[in-house]
């Protein structure tokens, strides 16, 4: 693709459109507050309707294509993103103030994610094909031939996140998995980095053109207003929603979706406390190393990872070795620019709330500075105080964590009973810790989190088959799903069964000959063999 | 088990309780309106809290048991239902007026369903175990060991249906699949047949006792008031809801569940029009036979099947051979008692609405008679009229159907575009019909239904691996699921991943040795082999 000249427009049906803009907004560099030279169009009802109507029309077209079209597209998008070259990284630096190394890493993650889903589509078994052949002689009634598989739901609305502008952005995991499932995507870009959004959209457009696919398969809508998101979720053609962001934002879209005449699912990944429990044996063995690693996990991306360990429960007196080391490691970490000023101000408010709770000690007092700059903080309190202070139970999104000192096992278990649904739960144990206690803590963590980690750190989310990035509310709207990894594709499908359908009329995945050579469940057994004609 | 003496109580924590009843109600025989001799307690907040609190406590206990406990329980429940003997069938006849043959058939269906889920649990692979082993040498960062599986959500509320008092009742598919998943069940029995509900609950209690399992695993709440259902869905310990019934009832529970502080999923199976399309070739080949079979499908269970074909779209002039034959077959069918007077009166209202639409011809005018008695009806109209009359687009639950005569393919496709989400969609085609037209109709049916049937009838739902009993709204609250068959168990689980967890602390399904001998996905490939220790 040729270099993309920034338009400040939405991408709708393959056209850059901004004529009908209801207003304009600018990007700001979080490190210095400097505004972008371009202005970006604020989308409204007309853009939403245009994008969703072309998406619905594109859906009708691709339902008749051979199933690998989405693999071709995902691979072409991956390639087109690399073709954006330094322009993407430079724009990313301007709009997010994330360091070049981080952005390069996130770009490869985004690339790999698209390639992973392309592989899943090409392998083909993800459609979960199940075949029960007929038995005309069954008594008391003949048994019909029944075959089921997953088919795409329809056009999907994706809300990009600010904290991973590439990997959870407009070409991130939600978009990749929805396209893989065969659903058109209308992406609402995060307004913190509209230029990045536009570059990604240009990459998808070039991929659609290269693959000769309907341009309605992908649209980008830009805007700062909550109304735009509400219109997108409320549109009659929208069949499902993917969202990564705040609890308030996710819940508000969920409420709109649930109250529609035809309700639709909202897969929202929202706030998460990510409790981390440290048992005495672990502190005996490795307090110093753990302090360094834990500070690194808390402050990765300036604490703006959804898996940041926000509360650390220590058991027993050994904590008095760990906590000072942790405070030193956190003090030694420099201030940095948060992703935008709104997030920085919100974190300052939460930090103030923490510090004002009687019985909470401020061990490291990070201060705000120019524009979105913030230095890291650490607080300490007791189990008694924590259990009774609801202000301490909610996520503080930013560079800081709270250590809660528990005197005995009962306090640890009681505290965990108060932790709301989280993406992750972690326990650190040493050789001296009793396995029964470790098992008890794990059982508690499992009840509140989608991923349980032993002797590790929750930041760093693998993209693969076994990952779960999800968890009980308020971490997500429904713990039945993951928003990362190959299983995330399942969010975008529905099940259909075909009864006594002539072979030629069946979808390829269900035909006797198994032309796609996928693994299926045939009369109760896994098989990739053809089915003998009935 | 010994014969159960009817108590008129709720079953909570293994105790028959009615002391705190907020009122009483009686069962009525739909054939003659005769009231039951026993009164039944009306449940309220105290009963809901008692049932859900014991369910939550039981959940904690069974999470630590070896995984086959639920298979043992399901088999014991199946046995205990058969042990109820004629008492169940007699009570069923009194409370539903369904014929003995139908009830005997439904009992074996209920029995088989419980046994099927027990088999699914014993086979074990339903937990969808996925293992990605570690790679400490991976660059740029070591790869952790990640293993995921499905675990039960927690206590589930099940709302039994009136139209299948056994198979969709308090020991029906929702209860069987939820227990299979490892979730305790609090069942709200349908007030049309409270004695049947109590007998089933007695069977579960006897099974729990025989298996020495916590009695909180199953509760029965009885009542006529909508408040009881609302309290059950709103209770903080409720983690998911299964419902079969009306659109109004299902939607109202869905709204309550979505507006909770912690939203929970409601899997509601509601109204369905079940369109059936008849192409010209089919009518040339078999009008007479089709008329008989179609009348049988429309009137099965007096039209009170959720899969009843409610609207029949015919294409072309051959319909003038089919329709009179269909009218004769429907006229020849005797009146019968509907399931209760409320359903009968509601059907009469809908029939009146149909007849009043200008351009709708009443071909067979079924009349109401004593108590819940109703004779069957048939209406006919044109595509023009149908498309523009929203009153004709909604289900009329009872003995009747509407034939819509389409002049050309365009009208058929246009009509199908107006059909709301349905459980099923059917097409009848003959050798003379063009395959391209059949494929077009199937694509339309697939977009609106969960099961597409060729040259068959939608009533009669197989219970197996490939069945889908679900479909787009308003057939259900979410087309991602089925409420019948082995896949229905997935509604009651959530995903959890374990990262770098020592083998001994992993759930059995994920341990290296594969002690449950289940099929798993290990590093991308299906396998039931052990995993070599890392």
Coordinates of N, CA and C in Angstrom, one line a residue, chain A residues 420-515:
Chain A
X420 N -14.1 -8.4 44.4 CA -15.1 -8.6 43.3 C -14.4 -9.3 42.1
X421 N -15.2 -9.7 41.2 CA -14.8 -10.5 40.0 C -13.6 -9.8 39.3
X422 N -12.6 -10.6 39.0 CA -11.3 -10.1 38.4 C -10.9 -10.9 37.2
X423 N -10.0 -10.3 36.4 CA -9.5 -11.0 35.3 C -8.5 -12.1 35.8
X424 N -7.8 -11.8 36.8 CA -6.7 -12.7 37.3 C -6.7 -12.7 38.8
X425 N -6.1 -13.8 39.4 CA -5.9 -14.0 40.8 C -4.6 -14.7 40.9
X426 N -3.7 -14.3 41.8 CA -2.3 -14.8 41.9 C -2.0 -15.3 43.3
X427 N -1.3 -16.4 43.4 CA -0.8 -16.7 44.7 C 0.7 -17.0 44.6
X428 N 1.5 -16.5 45.6 CA 2.9 -16.8 45.7 C 3.1 -17.7 46.9
X429 N 3.7 -18.9 46.7 CA 3.9 -19.8 47.8 C 5.3 -20.3 47.8
X430 N 5.8 -20.7 48.9 CA 7.1 -21.3 49.0 C 7.1 -22.7 49.5
X431 N 8.2 -23.3 49.6 CA 8.3 -24.7 50.0 C 7.7 -24.9 51.4
X432 N 7.8 -23.9 52.3 CA 7.4 -24.0 53.6 C 5.9 -23.8 53.8
X433 N 5.2 -23.4 52.8 CA 3.7 -23.2 52.9 C 3.0 -24.5 52.7
X434 N 2.0 -24.7 53.5 CA 1.2 -25.9 53.5 C 0.4 -26.0 52.2
X435 N 0.4 -27.2 51.5 CA -0.3 -27.3 50.3 C -1.8 -27.1 50.5
X436 N -2.3 -27.5 51.7 CA -3.7 -27.3 51.9 C -4.1 -25.9 51.9
X437 N -3.3 -25.0 52.5 CA -3.6 -23.6 52.4 C -3.5 -23.0 51.0
X438 N -2.4 -23.4 50.3 CA -2.3 -23.0 48.9 C -3.6 -23.4 48.1
X439 N -4.0 -24.6 48.3 CA -5.2 -25.1 47.6 C -6.5 -24.3 48.0
X440 N -6.6 -23.9 49.2 CA -7.7 -23.1 49.7 C -7.7 -21.8 49.0
X441 N -6.5 -21.2 49.0 CA -6.4 -19.8 48.3 C -6.7 -20.0 46.8
X442 N -6.2 -21.0 46.2 CA -6.5 -21.2 44.8 C -8.0 -21.4 44.5
X443 N -8.7 -22.1 45.4 CA -10.1 -22.3 45.2 C -10.9 -21.0 45.3
X444 N -10.4 -20.1 46.2 CA -11.0 -18.8 46.3 C -10.7 -18.0 45.1
X445 N -9.5 -18.0 44.6 CA -9.1 -17.2 43.5 C -9.9 -17.6 42.2
X446 N -10.0 -19.0 42.1 CA -10.8 -19.5 41.0 C -12.2 -19.1 40.9
X447 N -12.8 -18.9 42.1 CA -14.2 -18.4 42.2 C -14.4 -17.0 41.8
X448 N -13.3 -16.2 41.8 CA -13.4 -14.8 41.5 C -12.7 -14.3 40.3
X449 N -11.9 -15.2 39.7 CA -11.1 -14.8 38.5 C -11.1 -15.7 37.3
X450 N -10.8 -15.2 36.2 CA -10.8 -16.1 35.0 C -9.4 -16.7 34.7
X451 N -8.4 -16.3 35.4 CA -7.1 -16.9 35.3 C -6.4 -16.9 36.6
X452 N -5.9 -18.0 37.0 CA -5.2 -18.2 38.3 C -3.8 -18.5 38.1
X453 N -2.9 -17.7 38.7 CA -1.5 -17.8 38.5 C -0.8 -18.2 39.8
X454 N 0.2 -19.1 39.6 CA 1.0 -19.5 40.8 C 2.4 -19.1 40.6
X455 N 2.9 -18.4 41.6 CA 4.3 -17.9 41.6 C 4.7 -17.1 40.4
X456 N 3.8 -16.3 39.8 CA 4.1 -15.5 38.7 C 3.4 -14.2 38.8
X457 N 3.3 -13.5 37.7 CA 2.7 -12.2 37.7 C 1.6 -12.1 36.6
X458 N 0.5 -11.4 36.9 CA -0.6 -11.4 36.0 C -0.5 -10.6 34.7
X459 N 0.4 -9.6 34.7 CA 0.6 -8.8 33.5 C 1.4 -9.7 32.5
X460 N 1.1 -9.5 31.2 CA 1.6 -10.4 30.2 C 0.6 -11.5 30.0
X461 N -0.2 -11.3 28.9 CA -1.3 -12.2 28.6 C -0.9 -13.0 27.4
X462 N -0.7 -14.3 27.5 CA -0.4 -15.1 26.3 C -1.6 -15.1 25.3
X463 N -1.3 -15.1 24.0 CA -2.3 -15.2 23.0 C -2.2 -16.7 22.5
X464 N -3.1 -17.5 22.9 CA -3.0 -18.9 22.4 C -4.4 -19.6 22.6
X465 N -4.3 -20.9 22.7 CA -5.5 -21.7 22.8 C -6.0 -21.8 24.3
X466 N -5.1 -21.8 25.2 CA -5.5 -22.1 26.6 C -5.8 -20.8 27.4
X467 N -5.5 -19.6 26.8 CA -5.7 -18.4 27.6 C -7.1 -18.1 27.9
X468 N -7.4 -17.6 29.1 CA -8.7 -17.0 29.4 C -8.4 -15.5 29.9
X469 N -8.9 -14.6 29.1 CA -8.9 -13.2 29.5 C -10.3 -12.8 29.7
X470 N -10.8 -13.0 30.9 CA -12.2 -12.8 31.2 C -12.3 -13.1 32.7
X471 N -13.6 -13.0 33.2 CA -13.8 -13.3 34.6 C -15.1 -12.8 35.1
X472 N -15.5 -13.1 36.3 CA -16.8 -12.7 36.8 C -16.9 -11.1 36.9
X473 N -18.1 -10.7 36.8 CA -18.4 -9.2 36.9 C -17.8 -8.6 38.1
X474 N -17.3 -7.4 38.1 CA -17.2 -6.5 37.0 C -16.0 -6.6 36.1
X475 N -15.2 -7.7 36.2 CA -14.1 -7.8 35.2 C -14.7 -7.8 33.8
X476 N -15.8 -8.6 33.6 CA -16.4 -8.6 32.3 C -18.0 -8.6 32.6
X477 N -18.7 -8.5 31.5 CA -20.2 -8.7 31.6 C -20.6 -10.1 31.8
X478 N -19.8 -11.1 31.4 CA -20.2 -12.5 31.5 C -18.9 -13.3 31.5
X479 N -18.7 -14.1 32.6 CA -17.5 -14.9 32.7 C -17.4 -16.2 31.8
X480 N -18.4 -16.3 31.0 CA -18.4 -17.5 30.1 C -17.5 -17.3 28.9
X481 N -16.8 -16.2 28.8 CA -16.0 -15.9 27.6 C -14.6 -15.5 27.8
X482 N -13.8 -15.5 26.8 CA -12.5 -14.9 26.8 C -12.4 -13.9 25.7
X483 N -11.7 -12.7 25.9 CA -11.5 -11.8 24.8 C -10.2 -11.9 24.2
X484 N -9.3 -12.8 24.7 CA -8.0 -13.0 24.1 C -7.9 -14.5 23.8
X485 N -7.1 -14.8 22.7 CA -6.9 -16.2 22.3 C -7.9 -16.8 21.4
X486 N -7.6 -18.0 20.9 CA -8.4 -18.6 19.8 C -9.8 -18.8 20.3
X487 N -10.1 -19.0 21.6 CA -11.5 -19.2 22.0 C -12.3 -18.0 21.9
X488 N -11.7 -16.8 21.7 CA -12.5 -15.6 21.7 C -13.4 -15.5 20.5
X489 N -13.1 -16.3 19.5 CA -13.9 -16.3 18.2 C -15.3 -16.8 18.5
X490 N -15.5 -17.6 19.6 CA -16.8 -18.2 19.9 C -17.8 -17.1 20.2
X491 N -17.4 -15.9 20.6 CA -18.3 -14.9 21.0 C -19.2 -14.4 19.9
X492 N -18.7 -14.6 18.7 CA -19.3 -14.0 17.5 C -20.2 -14.9 16.7
X493 N -20.4 -16.1 17.2 CA -21.2 -17.1 16.4 C -22.5 -17.5 17.1
X494 N -23.4 -18.1 16.3 CA -24.5 -18.8 16.9 C -24.6 -20.2 16.3
X495 N -25.4 -21.0 16.9 CA -25.5 -22.4 16.4 C -26.7 -22.6 15.5
X496 N -26.5 -23.4 14.5 CA -27.6 -23.7 13.6 C -27.5 -25.2 13.3
X497 N -28.7 -25.9 13.4 CA -28.8 -27.3 13.0 C -29.6 -27.5 11.7
X498 N -29.1 -28.4 10.9 CA -29.8 -28.7 9.6 C -30.4 -30.1 9.7
X499 N -31.6 -30.3 9.4 CA -32.3 -31.6 9.6 C -32.7 -32.1 8.3
X500 N -32.2 -33.3 8.0 CA -32.6 -34.0 6.7 C -32.3 -33.2 5.5
X501 N -31.2 -32.5 5.5 CA -30.9 -31.6 4.4 C -30.1 -32.4 3.3
X502 N -30.5 -32.3 2.0 CA -29.7 -32.9 1.0 C -28.2 -32.5 1.0
X503 N -27.3 -33.4 0.8 CA -25.9 -33.1 1.0 C -25.4 -31.9 0.2
X504 N -25.9 -31.7 -1.0 CA -25.5 -30.6 -1.8 C -25.9 -29.2 -1.3
X505 N -26.9 -29.2 -0.4 CA -27.4 -28.0 0.1 C -26.8 -27.6 1.5
X506 N -26.1 -28.6 2.0 CA -25.4 -28.4 3.3 C -24.2 -27.4 3.2
X507 N -23.9 -26.7 4.3 CA -22.6 -25.9 4.3 C -21.5 -27.0 4.1
X508 N -20.4 -26.5 3.5 CA -19.3 -27.4 3.2 C -18.8 -28.2 4.5
X509 N -18.8 -27.5 5.6 CA -18.3 -28.1 6.9 C -19.1 -29.3 7.3
X510 N -20.3 -29.5 6.8 CA -21.2 -30.5 7.2 C -21.4 -31.6 6.2
X511 N -20.8 -31.4 5.0 CA -21.1 -32.4 3.9 C -20.5 -33.7 4.2
X512 N -21.1 -34.8 3.6 CA -20.6 -36.1 3.8 C -19.1 -36.2 3.5
X513 N -18.7 -35.7 2.4 CA -17.3 -35.9 1.9 C -16.3 -35.2 2.8
X514 N -16.7 -34.3 3.7 CA -15.8 -33.5 4.5 C -14.8 -32.7 3.6
X515 N -15.3 -31.9 2.7 CA -14.4 -31.3 1.7 C -13.4 -30.4 2.4

